[in-house]
Amino acid sequence: MPISIRSLLQGMHRQACLLCLQDSHTLLCQHCQADLPILNLAQYQHNLLNRPDIAQGLENINYQRLVACAPYQWPWDRLITSLKFSQRLLCAKALAEQFYRLTLFARQDLPEAILPMPLHASRYMRRRYNQAGEIAGQLSRLSHIPVDQHLCRRSKATLPQTELTGAQRRHNLRDAFSLNGPLPYRHIAVLDDVITTGTTISSLCHTLRCARVDLHIEVWCIAISLKSPLE
Ligand SMILES: [Zn+2]
C-alpha cells in the first residue's frame, strides 16, 4: 500500500527509521543507510572541486574545498525538505549523522569553526529556526567543532535564487552578508543544506575573504543539485 512520506514522517517515533518506519536503534536503519546514494569523496581527495562536472557547474569558486554527501535526490531531498518546511528537526540530526559518517569521520585537518548559512532575520522570524543552523548544531555535537552562529548575518533580504538568471543572482546577492565583528579564524567551514549554482555560498565566502585574504574556506553541504544531473 503506498503511503506518503509525510504521513510516514509524521507517524514516526524515536525507535523507527525516518524513511521506512521499521524498528531501528538509529534514525536511519541499516538497510536505508546502505541504500543511500552517495558521492565517492575518496576518489577526489575528499574535495569535490576535483571532480570536473561538479566544479564546472558552480559559479565563482572562491573557496578551497567542497564536501557533500550526495546528489540532491531521494531520499536526501525528502529529509531536507522535511527539515526545511515541515519543522522535522529530527531530520537535522539524521542528516548530520550521515554527513559526519560519510565525510568527516576519517579526516584529520578539520576547520576551527562551522558557520551555518545565515537566514535573513525576516525569514528567521517566519520559520523560527535556521535549518543549516540545526544541522550545524548536530554536527558540532559529533565532531566537537564549535558552531559560530554570530560571526555573520544576512543583511539583505534576497529573492529566491532559483527564479533568477545568473546576472540577476549575482546582483541579488551583492552585499547580502555582513560580518558582526572581527574574523578570528584561519580555517572555517561554511555549511548549507543544498548547493545549486553556488552563487549564495560564493557571496558569503567573498564577505569572509574580504576580512581575511588567507582564510581557508571549506564548503560543506548535504547535497548537490546541479543543472545537469550528476551520475
Ligand atoms: Zn529504514
Short mmCIF file of C-alpha atoms and ligand atoms in Angstrom, two decimals:
data_model
loop_
_atom_site.label_atom_id
_atom_site.label_comp_id
_atom_site.label_asym_id
_atom_site.label_seq_id
_atom_site.Cartn_x
_atom_site.Cartn_y
_atom_site.Cartn_z
CA MET A 1 0.00 0.00 0.00
CA PRO A 2 1.57 3.32 -0.99
CA ILE A 3 1.96 5.64 1.98
CA SER A 4 3.16 9.23 1.56
CA ILE A 5 6.49 10.06 3.13
CA ARG A 6 4.82 12.89 5.02
CA SER A 7 2.50 10.51 6.81
CA LEU A 8 5.46 8.23 7.46
CA LEU A 9 7.47 11.05 8.97
CA GLN A 10 4.53 12.37 10.98
CA GLY A 11 3.91 8.95 12.43
CA MET A 12 7.48 8.27 13.40
CA HIS A 13 8.89 7.86 16.86
CA ARG A 14 12.46 7.54 18.01
CA GLN A 15 12.55 3.78 17.58
CA ALA A 16 11.52 3.89 13.94
CA CYS A 17 13.67 4.57 10.89
CA LEU A 18 12.79 8.03 9.49
CA LEU A 19 12.43 6.59 5.99
CA CYS A 20 10.95 3.09 6.18
CA LEU A 21 9.50 3.13 9.72
CA GLN A 22 10.98 -0.26 10.52
CA ASP A 23 12.27 -0.69 14.05
CA SER A 24 15.73 0.77 14.31
CA HIS A 25 18.05 1.96 17.03
CA THR A 26 19.38 4.63 14.63
CA LEU A 27 17.41 7.39 12.89
CA LEU A 28 18.00 5.71 9.53
CA CYS A 29 18.02 1.93 9.69
CA GLN A 30 20.96 -0.05 8.34
CA HIS A 31 19.05 -1.01 5.18
CA CYS A 32 18.12 2.59 4.36
CA GLN A 33 21.68 3.72 5.13
CA ALA A 34 23.07 1.06 2.80
CA ASP A 35 20.69 2.20 0.04
CA LEU A 36 21.61 5.91 0.27
CA PRO A 37 23.02 7.27 -2.99
CA ILE A 38 26.36 8.89 -2.12
CA LEU A 39 29.24 10.67 -3.84
CA ASN A 40 32.61 8.96 -3.78
CA LEU A 41 34.75 11.51 -1.94
CA ALA A 42 37.86 9.36 -1.58
CA GLN A 43 38.17 9.24 -5.36
CA TYR A 44 38.52 13.06 -5.40
CA GLN A 45 40.88 13.56 -2.44
CA HIS A 46 37.87 14.46 -0.24
CA ASN A 47 37.31 17.57 -2.34
CA LEU A 48 34.55 17.65 -4.95
CA LEU A 49 36.17 20.64 -6.65
CA ASN A 50 38.47 17.98 -8.09
CA ARG A 51 35.50 16.47 -9.92
CA PRO A 52 35.23 18.40 -13.21
CA ASP A 53 31.47 18.10 -13.79
CA ILE A 54 30.79 19.50 -10.31
CA ALA A 55 33.38 22.30 -10.49
CA GLN A 56 32.12 23.36 -13.93
CA GLY A 57 28.53 23.59 -12.66
CA LEU A 58 29.41 26.09 -9.92
CA GLU A 59 29.71 29.86 -10.25
CA ASN A 60 32.72 31.78 -8.98
CA ILE A 61 34.50 29.21 -6.83
CA ASN A 62 36.28 31.26 -4.15
CA TYR A 63 36.75 28.50 -1.57
CA GLN A 64 39.33 25.74 -1.35
CA ARG A 65 37.29 22.64 -0.70
CA LEU A 66 33.78 21.35 -1.33
CA VAL A 67 32.37 18.41 0.59
CA ALA A 68 28.92 16.88 0.12
CA CYS A 69 27.28 13.57 0.82
CA ALA A 70 25.22 13.04 -2.27
CA PRO A 71 23.42 14.29 -5.35
CA TYR A 72 20.17 16.05 -4.43
CA GLN A 73 17.79 13.15 -4.94
CA TRP A 74 15.71 10.67 -3.00
CA PRO A 75 15.84 10.25 -0.03
CA TRP A 76 18.12 13.22 0.73
CA ASP A 77 15.58 15.63 -0.80
CA ARG A 78 12.82 14.29 1.45
CA LEU A 79 14.90 14.60 4.61
CA ILE A 80 15.99 18.13 3.68
CA THR A 81 12.54 19.41 2.70
CA SER A 82 11.00 17.79 5.79
CA LEU A 83 13.50 19.72 7.89
CA LYS A 84 13.05 22.96 5.99
CA PHE A 85 9.32 23.15 5.53
CA SER A 86 7.75 20.71 7.98
CA GLN A 87 9.88 21.51 11.03
CA ARG A 88 11.05 17.91 11.35
CA LEU A 89 14.08 18.84 13.43
CA LEU A 90 14.95 15.17 13.91
CA CYS A 91 15.87 15.18 10.22
CA ALA A 92 18.70 17.63 11.06
CA LYS A 93 20.12 15.04 13.41
CA ALA A 94 19.85 12.28 10.79
CA LEU A 95 21.45 14.46 8.11
CA ALA A 96 24.30 15.50 10.44
CA GLU A 97 24.94 11.88 11.40
CA GLN A 98 25.17 10.88 7.75
CA PHE A 99 27.38 13.88 6.88
CA TYR A 100 29.72 13.01 9.74
CA ARG A 101 29.82 9.32 8.83
CA LEU A 102 30.37 9.90 5.12
CA THR A 103 32.65 12.93 5.05
CA LEU A 104 34.27 13.81 8.38
CA PHE A 105 34.81 10.61 10.29
CA ALA A 106 38.31 9.85 8.94
CA ARG A 107 39.55 13.41 8.44
CA GLN A 108 42.35 15.00 10.44
CA ASP A 109 42.59 18.59 9.15
CA LEU A 110 39.28 19.88 10.40
CA PRO A 111 38.27 23.56 10.48
CA GLU A 112 38.20 25.67 13.62
CA ALA A 113 34.51 26.54 13.34
CA ILE A 114 31.32 25.79 11.43
CA LEU A 115 29.43 28.77 10.03
CA PRO A 116 25.86 27.85 9.08
CA MET A 117 24.47 29.78 6.12
CA PRO A 118 22.68 32.72 7.78
CA LEU A 119 18.99 33.33 7.17
CA HIS A 120 17.74 36.91 6.89
CA ALA A 121 16.01 37.99 10.10
CA SER A 122 12.63 38.27 8.36
CA ARG A 123 12.80 34.68 7.13
CA TYR A 124 14.04 33.50 10.52
CA MET A 125 11.05 35.19 12.15
CA ARG A 126 8.69 33.33 9.82
CA ARG A 127 10.35 29.92 10.08
CA ARG A 128 11.56 30.27 13.70
CA TYR A 129 14.69 28.26 13.02
CA ASN A 130 17.59 28.07 10.56
CA GLN A 131 17.79 24.62 9.02
CA ALA A 132 21.53 24.99 8.35
CA GLY A 133 21.99 26.03 11.98
CA GLU A 134 20.12 22.95 13.15
CA ILE A 135 22.36 20.66 11.07
CA ALA A 136 25.47 22.55 12.22
CA GLY A 137 24.50 22.13 15.88
CA GLN A 138 24.10 18.39 15.48
CA LEU A 139 27.36 18.17 13.54
CA SER A 140 29.17 20.06 16.26
CA ARG A 141 27.94 17.54 18.81
CA LEU A 142 29.52 14.73 16.77
CA SER A 143 32.72 16.44 15.60
CA HIS A 144 33.35 18.76 18.58
CA ILE A 145 33.91 21.62 16.14
CA PRO A 146 32.19 24.73 17.54
CA VAL A 147 29.39 26.46 15.62
CA ASP A 148 29.68 30.21 15.16
CA GLN A 149 26.14 31.50 14.61
CA HIS A 150 27.04 35.11 15.27
CA LEU A 151 30.05 35.68 13.01
CA CYS A 152 27.99 36.78 10.06
CA ARG A 153 24.48 37.95 9.28
CA ARG A 154 22.36 38.19 6.18
CA SER A 155 21.98 41.92 5.89
CA LYS A 156 19.74 41.97 2.84
CA ALA A 157 16.51 40.03 2.24
CA THR A 158 17.17 38.39 -1.11
CA LEU A 159 14.80 36.90 -3.67
CA PRO A 160 14.71 33.12 -4.15
CA GLN A 161 17.76 32.32 -6.30
CA THR A 162 16.08 29.63 -8.34
CA GLU A 163 13.91 32.08 -10.32
CA LEU A 164 16.74 34.39 -11.42
CA THR A 165 19.27 34.44 -14.25
CA GLY A 166 22.99 34.28 -13.47
CA ALA A 167 23.43 38.07 -13.63
CA GLN A 168 20.30 38.63 -11.55
CA ARG A 169 21.52 36.12 -8.97
CA ARG A 170 24.83 37.93 -8.56
CA HIS A 171 23.12 41.35 -8.32
CA ASN A 172 20.56 39.95 -5.87
CA LEU A 173 23.35 38.78 -3.57
CA ARG A 174 25.60 41.83 -3.76
CA ASP A 175 26.39 42.90 -0.21
CA ALA A 176 23.93 40.31 1.08
CA PHE A 177 26.16 39.34 4.02
CA SER A 178 27.98 41.34 6.71
CA LEU A 179 30.35 40.34 9.47
CA ASN A 180 29.33 41.18 13.02
CA GLY A 181 32.92 41.64 14.18
CA PRO A 182 36.50 40.55 13.53
CA LEU A 183 37.11 37.16 11.95
CA PRO A 184 39.14 35.10 14.46
CA TYR A 185 39.69 32.00 12.30
CA ARG A 186 42.21 30.80 9.73
CA HIS A 187 40.19 27.77 8.64
CA ILE A 188 36.42 27.69 8.58
CA ALA A 189 33.61 25.53 7.16
CA VAL A 190 30.54 27.18 5.68
CA LEU A 191 27.54 24.86 5.93
CA ASP A 192 24.37 24.82 3.85
CA ASP A 193 21.79 22.13 3.19
CA VAL A 194 21.87 22.15 -0.62
CA ILE A 195 24.20 23.81 -3.09
CA THR A 196 22.80 24.55 -6.56
CA THR A 197 24.65 27.20 -8.56
CA GLY A 198 26.91 28.09 -5.62
CA THR A 199 26.16 31.82 -6.00
CA THR A 200 24.91 32.28 -2.44
CA ILE A 201 27.84 30.36 -0.97
CA SER A 202 30.23 32.33 -3.15
CA SER A 203 28.76 35.63 -1.94
CA LEU A 204 29.19 34.59 1.70
CA CYS A 205 32.76 33.40 1.05
CA HIS A 206 33.53 36.74 -0.62
CA THR A 207 32.46 38.58 2.54
CA LEU A 208 34.62 36.29 4.68
CA ARG A 209 37.64 36.58 2.43
CA CYS A 210 37.41 40.39 2.40
CA ALA A 211 38.01 40.18 6.15
CA ARG A 212 40.92 37.77 5.83
CA VAL A 213 42.63 37.17 2.48
CA ASP A 214 44.42 33.97 3.54
CA LEU A 215 41.32 32.37 5.10
CA HIS A 216 40.99 28.68 4.26
CA ILE A 217 37.31 28.09 3.47
CA GLU A 218 35.59 24.74 3.09
CA VAL A 219 32.03 24.49 1.86
CA TRP A 220 30.03 21.71 3.45
CA CYS A 221 26.62 20.80 2.13
CA ILE A 222 24.42 17.79 2.48
CA ALA A 223 23.57 17.51 -1.21
CA ILE A 224 24.48 18.98 -4.57
CA SER A 225 21.85 19.90 -7.15
CA LEU A 226 23.35 20.94 -10.46
CA LYS A 227 21.67 21.87 -13.75
CA SER A 228 23.00 18.75 -15.41
CA PRO A 229 22.14 15.82 -13.15
CA LEU A 230 25.03 14.01 -11.51
CA GLU A 231 25.53 10.35 -12.25
ZN ZN B 1 14.87 2.32 7.05
#
